[in-house]
PDB file of C-alpha atoms in Angstrom:
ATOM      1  CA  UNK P   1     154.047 108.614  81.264  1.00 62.00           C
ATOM      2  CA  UNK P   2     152.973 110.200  77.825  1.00 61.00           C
ATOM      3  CA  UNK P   3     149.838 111.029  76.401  1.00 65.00           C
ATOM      4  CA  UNK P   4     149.210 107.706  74.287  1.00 71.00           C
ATOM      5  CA  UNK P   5     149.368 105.651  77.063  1.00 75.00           C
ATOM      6  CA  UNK P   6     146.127 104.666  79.026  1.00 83.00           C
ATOM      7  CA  UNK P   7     145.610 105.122  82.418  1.00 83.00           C
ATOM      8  CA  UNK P   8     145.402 102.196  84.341  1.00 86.00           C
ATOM      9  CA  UNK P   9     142.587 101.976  86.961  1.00 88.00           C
ATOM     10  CA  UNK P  10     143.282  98.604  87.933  1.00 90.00           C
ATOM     11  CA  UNK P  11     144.031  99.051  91.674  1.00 92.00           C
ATOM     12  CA  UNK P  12     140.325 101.006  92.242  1.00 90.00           C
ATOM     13  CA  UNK P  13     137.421  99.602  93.819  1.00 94.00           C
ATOM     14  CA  UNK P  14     134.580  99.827  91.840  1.00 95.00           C
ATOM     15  CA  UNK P  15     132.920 102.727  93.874  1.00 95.00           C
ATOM     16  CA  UNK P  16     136.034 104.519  93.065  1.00 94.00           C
ATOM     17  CA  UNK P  17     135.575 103.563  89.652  1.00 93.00           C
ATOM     18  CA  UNK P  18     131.633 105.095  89.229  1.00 94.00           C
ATOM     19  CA  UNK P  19     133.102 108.028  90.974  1.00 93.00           C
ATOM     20  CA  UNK P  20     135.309 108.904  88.912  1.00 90.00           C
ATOM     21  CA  UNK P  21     133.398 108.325  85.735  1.00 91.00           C
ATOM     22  CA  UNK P  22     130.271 110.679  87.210  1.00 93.00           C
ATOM     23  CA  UNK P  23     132.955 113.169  87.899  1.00 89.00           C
ATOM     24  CA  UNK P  24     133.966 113.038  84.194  1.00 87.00           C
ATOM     25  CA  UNK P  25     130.776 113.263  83.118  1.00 89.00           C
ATOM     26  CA  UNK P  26     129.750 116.374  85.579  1.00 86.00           C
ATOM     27  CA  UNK P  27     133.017 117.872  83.823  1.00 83.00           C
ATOM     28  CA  UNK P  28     131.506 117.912  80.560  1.00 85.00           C
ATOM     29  CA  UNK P  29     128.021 119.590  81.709  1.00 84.00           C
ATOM     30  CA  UNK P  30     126.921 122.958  80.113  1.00 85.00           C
ATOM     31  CA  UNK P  31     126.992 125.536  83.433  1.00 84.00           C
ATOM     32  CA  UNK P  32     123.393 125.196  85.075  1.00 84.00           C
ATOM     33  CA  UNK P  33     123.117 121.209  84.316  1.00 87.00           C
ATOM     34  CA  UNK P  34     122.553 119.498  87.267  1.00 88.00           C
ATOM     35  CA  UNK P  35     125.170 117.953  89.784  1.00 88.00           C
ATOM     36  CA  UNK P  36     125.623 114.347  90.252  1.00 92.00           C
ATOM     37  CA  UNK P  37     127.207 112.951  93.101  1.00 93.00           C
ATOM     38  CA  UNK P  38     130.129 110.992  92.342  1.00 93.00           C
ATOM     39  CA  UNK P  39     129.259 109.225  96.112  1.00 94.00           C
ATOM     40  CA  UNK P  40     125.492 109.073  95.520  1.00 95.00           C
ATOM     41  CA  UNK P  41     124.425 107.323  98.527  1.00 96.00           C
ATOM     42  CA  UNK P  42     126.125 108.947 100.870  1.00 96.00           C
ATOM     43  CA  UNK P  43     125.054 112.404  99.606  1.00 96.00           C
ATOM     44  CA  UNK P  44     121.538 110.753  99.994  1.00 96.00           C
ATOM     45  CA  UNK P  45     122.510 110.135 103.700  1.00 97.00           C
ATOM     46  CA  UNK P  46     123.642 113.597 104.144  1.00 96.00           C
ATOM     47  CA  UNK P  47     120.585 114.994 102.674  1.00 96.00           C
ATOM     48  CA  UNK P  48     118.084 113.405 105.219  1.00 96.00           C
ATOM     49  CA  UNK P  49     119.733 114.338 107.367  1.00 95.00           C
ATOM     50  CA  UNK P  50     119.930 117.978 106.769  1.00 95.00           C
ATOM     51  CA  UNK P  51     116.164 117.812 105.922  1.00 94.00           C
ATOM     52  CA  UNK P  52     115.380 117.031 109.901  1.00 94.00           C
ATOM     53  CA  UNK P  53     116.836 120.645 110.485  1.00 93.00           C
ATOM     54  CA  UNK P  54     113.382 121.842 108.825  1.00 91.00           C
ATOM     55  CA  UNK P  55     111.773 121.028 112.277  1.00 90.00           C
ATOM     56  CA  UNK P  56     114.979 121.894 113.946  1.00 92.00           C
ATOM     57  CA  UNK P  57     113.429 124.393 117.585  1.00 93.00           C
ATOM     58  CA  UNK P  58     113.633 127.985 117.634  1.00 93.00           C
ATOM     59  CA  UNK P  59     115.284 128.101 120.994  1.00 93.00           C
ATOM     60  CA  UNK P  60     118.458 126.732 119.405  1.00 93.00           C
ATOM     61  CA  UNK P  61     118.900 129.384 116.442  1.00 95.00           C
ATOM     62  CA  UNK P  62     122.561 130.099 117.886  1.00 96.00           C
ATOM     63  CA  UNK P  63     123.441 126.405 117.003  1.00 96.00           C
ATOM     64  CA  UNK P  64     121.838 126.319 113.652  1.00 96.00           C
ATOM     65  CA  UNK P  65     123.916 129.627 112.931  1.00 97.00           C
ATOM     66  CA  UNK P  66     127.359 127.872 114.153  1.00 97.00           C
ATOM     67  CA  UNK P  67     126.534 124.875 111.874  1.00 97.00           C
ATOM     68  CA  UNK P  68     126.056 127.021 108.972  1.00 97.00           C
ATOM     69  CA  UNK P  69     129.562 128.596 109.846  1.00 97.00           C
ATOM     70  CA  UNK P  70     130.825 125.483 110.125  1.00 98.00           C
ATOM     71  CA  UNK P  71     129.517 123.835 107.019  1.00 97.00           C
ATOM     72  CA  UNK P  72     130.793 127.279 105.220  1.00 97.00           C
ATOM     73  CA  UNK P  73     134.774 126.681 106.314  1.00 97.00           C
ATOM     74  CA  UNK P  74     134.490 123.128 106.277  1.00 97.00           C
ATOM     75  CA  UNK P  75     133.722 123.897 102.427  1.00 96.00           C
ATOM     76  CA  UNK P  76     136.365 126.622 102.135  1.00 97.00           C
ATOM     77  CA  UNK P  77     139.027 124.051 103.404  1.00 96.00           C
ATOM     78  CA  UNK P  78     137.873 120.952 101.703  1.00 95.00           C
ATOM     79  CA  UNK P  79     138.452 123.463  98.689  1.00 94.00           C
ATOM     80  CA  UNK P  80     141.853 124.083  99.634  1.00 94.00           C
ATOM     81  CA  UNK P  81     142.464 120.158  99.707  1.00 92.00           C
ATOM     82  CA  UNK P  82     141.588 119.614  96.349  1.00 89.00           C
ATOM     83  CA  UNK P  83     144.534 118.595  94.034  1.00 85.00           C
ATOM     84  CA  UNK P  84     145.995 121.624  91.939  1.00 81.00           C
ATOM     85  CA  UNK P  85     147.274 120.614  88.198  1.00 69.00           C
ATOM     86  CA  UNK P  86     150.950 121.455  88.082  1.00 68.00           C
ATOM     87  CA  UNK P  87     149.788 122.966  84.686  1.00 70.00           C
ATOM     88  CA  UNK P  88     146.983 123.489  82.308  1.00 73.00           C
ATOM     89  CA  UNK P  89     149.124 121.942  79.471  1.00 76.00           C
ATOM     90  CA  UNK P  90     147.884 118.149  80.048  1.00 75.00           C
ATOM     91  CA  UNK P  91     150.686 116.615  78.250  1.00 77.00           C
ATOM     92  CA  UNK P  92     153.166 118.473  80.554  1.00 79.00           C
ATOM     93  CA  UNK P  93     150.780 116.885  83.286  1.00 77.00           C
ATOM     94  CA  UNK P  94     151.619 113.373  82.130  1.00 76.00           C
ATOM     95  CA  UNK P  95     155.544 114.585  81.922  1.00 79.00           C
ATOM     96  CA  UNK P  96     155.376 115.312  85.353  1.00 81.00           C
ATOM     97  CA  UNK P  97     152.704 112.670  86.799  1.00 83.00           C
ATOM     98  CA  UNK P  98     152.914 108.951  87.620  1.00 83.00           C
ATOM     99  CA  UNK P  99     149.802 107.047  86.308  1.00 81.00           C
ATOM    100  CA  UNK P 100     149.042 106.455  90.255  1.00 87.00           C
ATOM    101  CA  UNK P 101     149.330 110.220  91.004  1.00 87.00           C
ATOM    102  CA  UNK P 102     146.847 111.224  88.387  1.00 84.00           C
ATOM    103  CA  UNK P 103     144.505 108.666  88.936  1.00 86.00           C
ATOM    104  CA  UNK P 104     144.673 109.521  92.560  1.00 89.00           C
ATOM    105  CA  UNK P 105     144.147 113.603  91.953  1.00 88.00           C
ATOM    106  CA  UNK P 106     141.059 111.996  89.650  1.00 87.00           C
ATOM    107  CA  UNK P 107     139.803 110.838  92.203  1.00 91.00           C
ATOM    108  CA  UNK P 108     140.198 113.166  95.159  1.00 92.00           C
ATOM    109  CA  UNK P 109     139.105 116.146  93.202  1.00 90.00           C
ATOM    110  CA  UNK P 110     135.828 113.792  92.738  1.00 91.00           C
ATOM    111  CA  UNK P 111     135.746 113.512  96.541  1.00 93.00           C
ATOM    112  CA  UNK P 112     135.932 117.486  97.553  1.00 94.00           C
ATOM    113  CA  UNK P 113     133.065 118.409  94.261  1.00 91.00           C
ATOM    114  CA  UNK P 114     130.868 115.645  95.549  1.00 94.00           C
ATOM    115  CA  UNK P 115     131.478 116.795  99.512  1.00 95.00           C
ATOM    116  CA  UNK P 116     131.529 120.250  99.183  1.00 95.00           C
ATOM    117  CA  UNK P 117     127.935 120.295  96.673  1.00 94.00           C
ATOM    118  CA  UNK P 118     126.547 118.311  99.331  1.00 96.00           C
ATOM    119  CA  UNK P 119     127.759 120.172 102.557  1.00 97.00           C
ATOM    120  CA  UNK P 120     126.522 123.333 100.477  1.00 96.00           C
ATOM    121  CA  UNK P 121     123.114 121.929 100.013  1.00 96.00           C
ATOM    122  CA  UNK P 122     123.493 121.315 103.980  1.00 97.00           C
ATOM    123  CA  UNK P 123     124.223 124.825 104.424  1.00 97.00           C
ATOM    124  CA  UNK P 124     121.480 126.359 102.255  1.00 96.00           C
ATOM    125  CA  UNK P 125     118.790 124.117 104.488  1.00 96.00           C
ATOM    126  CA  UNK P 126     120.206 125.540 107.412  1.00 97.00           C
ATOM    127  CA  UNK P 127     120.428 128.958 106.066  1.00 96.00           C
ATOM    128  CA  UNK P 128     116.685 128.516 105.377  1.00 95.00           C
ATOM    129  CA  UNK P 129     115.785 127.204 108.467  1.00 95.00           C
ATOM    130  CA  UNK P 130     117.368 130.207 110.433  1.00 95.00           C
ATOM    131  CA  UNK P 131     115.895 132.342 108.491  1.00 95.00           C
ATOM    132  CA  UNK P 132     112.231 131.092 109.013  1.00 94.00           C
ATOM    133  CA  UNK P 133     113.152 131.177 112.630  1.00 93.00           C
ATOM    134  CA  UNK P 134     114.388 134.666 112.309  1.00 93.00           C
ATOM    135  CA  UNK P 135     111.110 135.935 110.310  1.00 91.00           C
ATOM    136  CA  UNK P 136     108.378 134.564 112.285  1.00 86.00           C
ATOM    137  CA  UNK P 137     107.410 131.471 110.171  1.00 72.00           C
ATOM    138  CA  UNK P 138     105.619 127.932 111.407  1.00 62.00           C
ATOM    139  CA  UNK P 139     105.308 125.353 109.870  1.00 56.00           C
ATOM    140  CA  UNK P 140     101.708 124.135 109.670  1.00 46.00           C
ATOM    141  CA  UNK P 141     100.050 127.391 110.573  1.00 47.00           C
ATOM    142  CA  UNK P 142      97.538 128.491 108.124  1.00 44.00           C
ATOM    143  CA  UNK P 143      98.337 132.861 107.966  1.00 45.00           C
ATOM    144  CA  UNK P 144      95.166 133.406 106.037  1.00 40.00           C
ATOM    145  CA  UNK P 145      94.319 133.765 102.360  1.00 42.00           C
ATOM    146  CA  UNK P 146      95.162 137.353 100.279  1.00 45.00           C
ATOM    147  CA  UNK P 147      91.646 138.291  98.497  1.00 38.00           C
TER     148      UNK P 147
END
């Protein structure tokens, strides 16, 4: 493949499509921007779902500690997955890259950003959580007003 050729996304479904265009467009964010999903609904899902630890019971602190440990290597790993450019130089990338293989590292390195900003969100709920646990805070309870 060289550089003046176009990639062809022909064989993507369309989710794969938005995902990799929101990916692009994440790419080209000044640092502090915020994140978009390139899998938008199911980072939604993911979200609720860590929001129902807010209630999660104070007896169970050991588990919420676990699942932040987990959520923290499950990021490291998913990390780790992520497709490494044989090189910075990108026309040496298209030298040494099908259209098929790029495409596909497009759209995988999509897929651990999206997963891995999500599970981290996850993690910082359940970090919070323990630590209300861990410093004596309810939910609902009025501790009185500073004069």
């Amino acid at each position: 493949m060289d550089m003046n050729q176009k990639l062809d996304y022909s064989k993507l479904t369309p989710i794969e499509l938005k995902a990799i265009a929101i990916s692009y467009q994440n790419m080209k964010k000044d640092e502090g921007e915020a994140f978009n999903s390139s899998f938008p609904y199911m980072t939604s899902a993911i979200e609720v779902l860590a929001e129902q630890l807010f209630d999660y019971p104070a007896d169970n602190i050991e588990e919420l500690k676990t699942l932040h440990d987990e959520l923290l290597a499950t990021n490291k790993h998913l990390l780790q997955l992520a497709p490494v450019p044989p090189s910075l130089n990108p026309e040496k990338i298209v030298s040494e890259l099908t259209n098929d293989e790029i495409v596909d590292r497009l759209l995988k390195i999509s897929l651990v950003n999206s997963l891995v900003e999500t599970l981290s969100y996850f993690q910082n709920i359940v970090l919070m959580r323990i630590s209300d646990i861990e410093n004596g805070v309810l939910k609902g309870v009025n501790n009185g007003s500073i004069n």
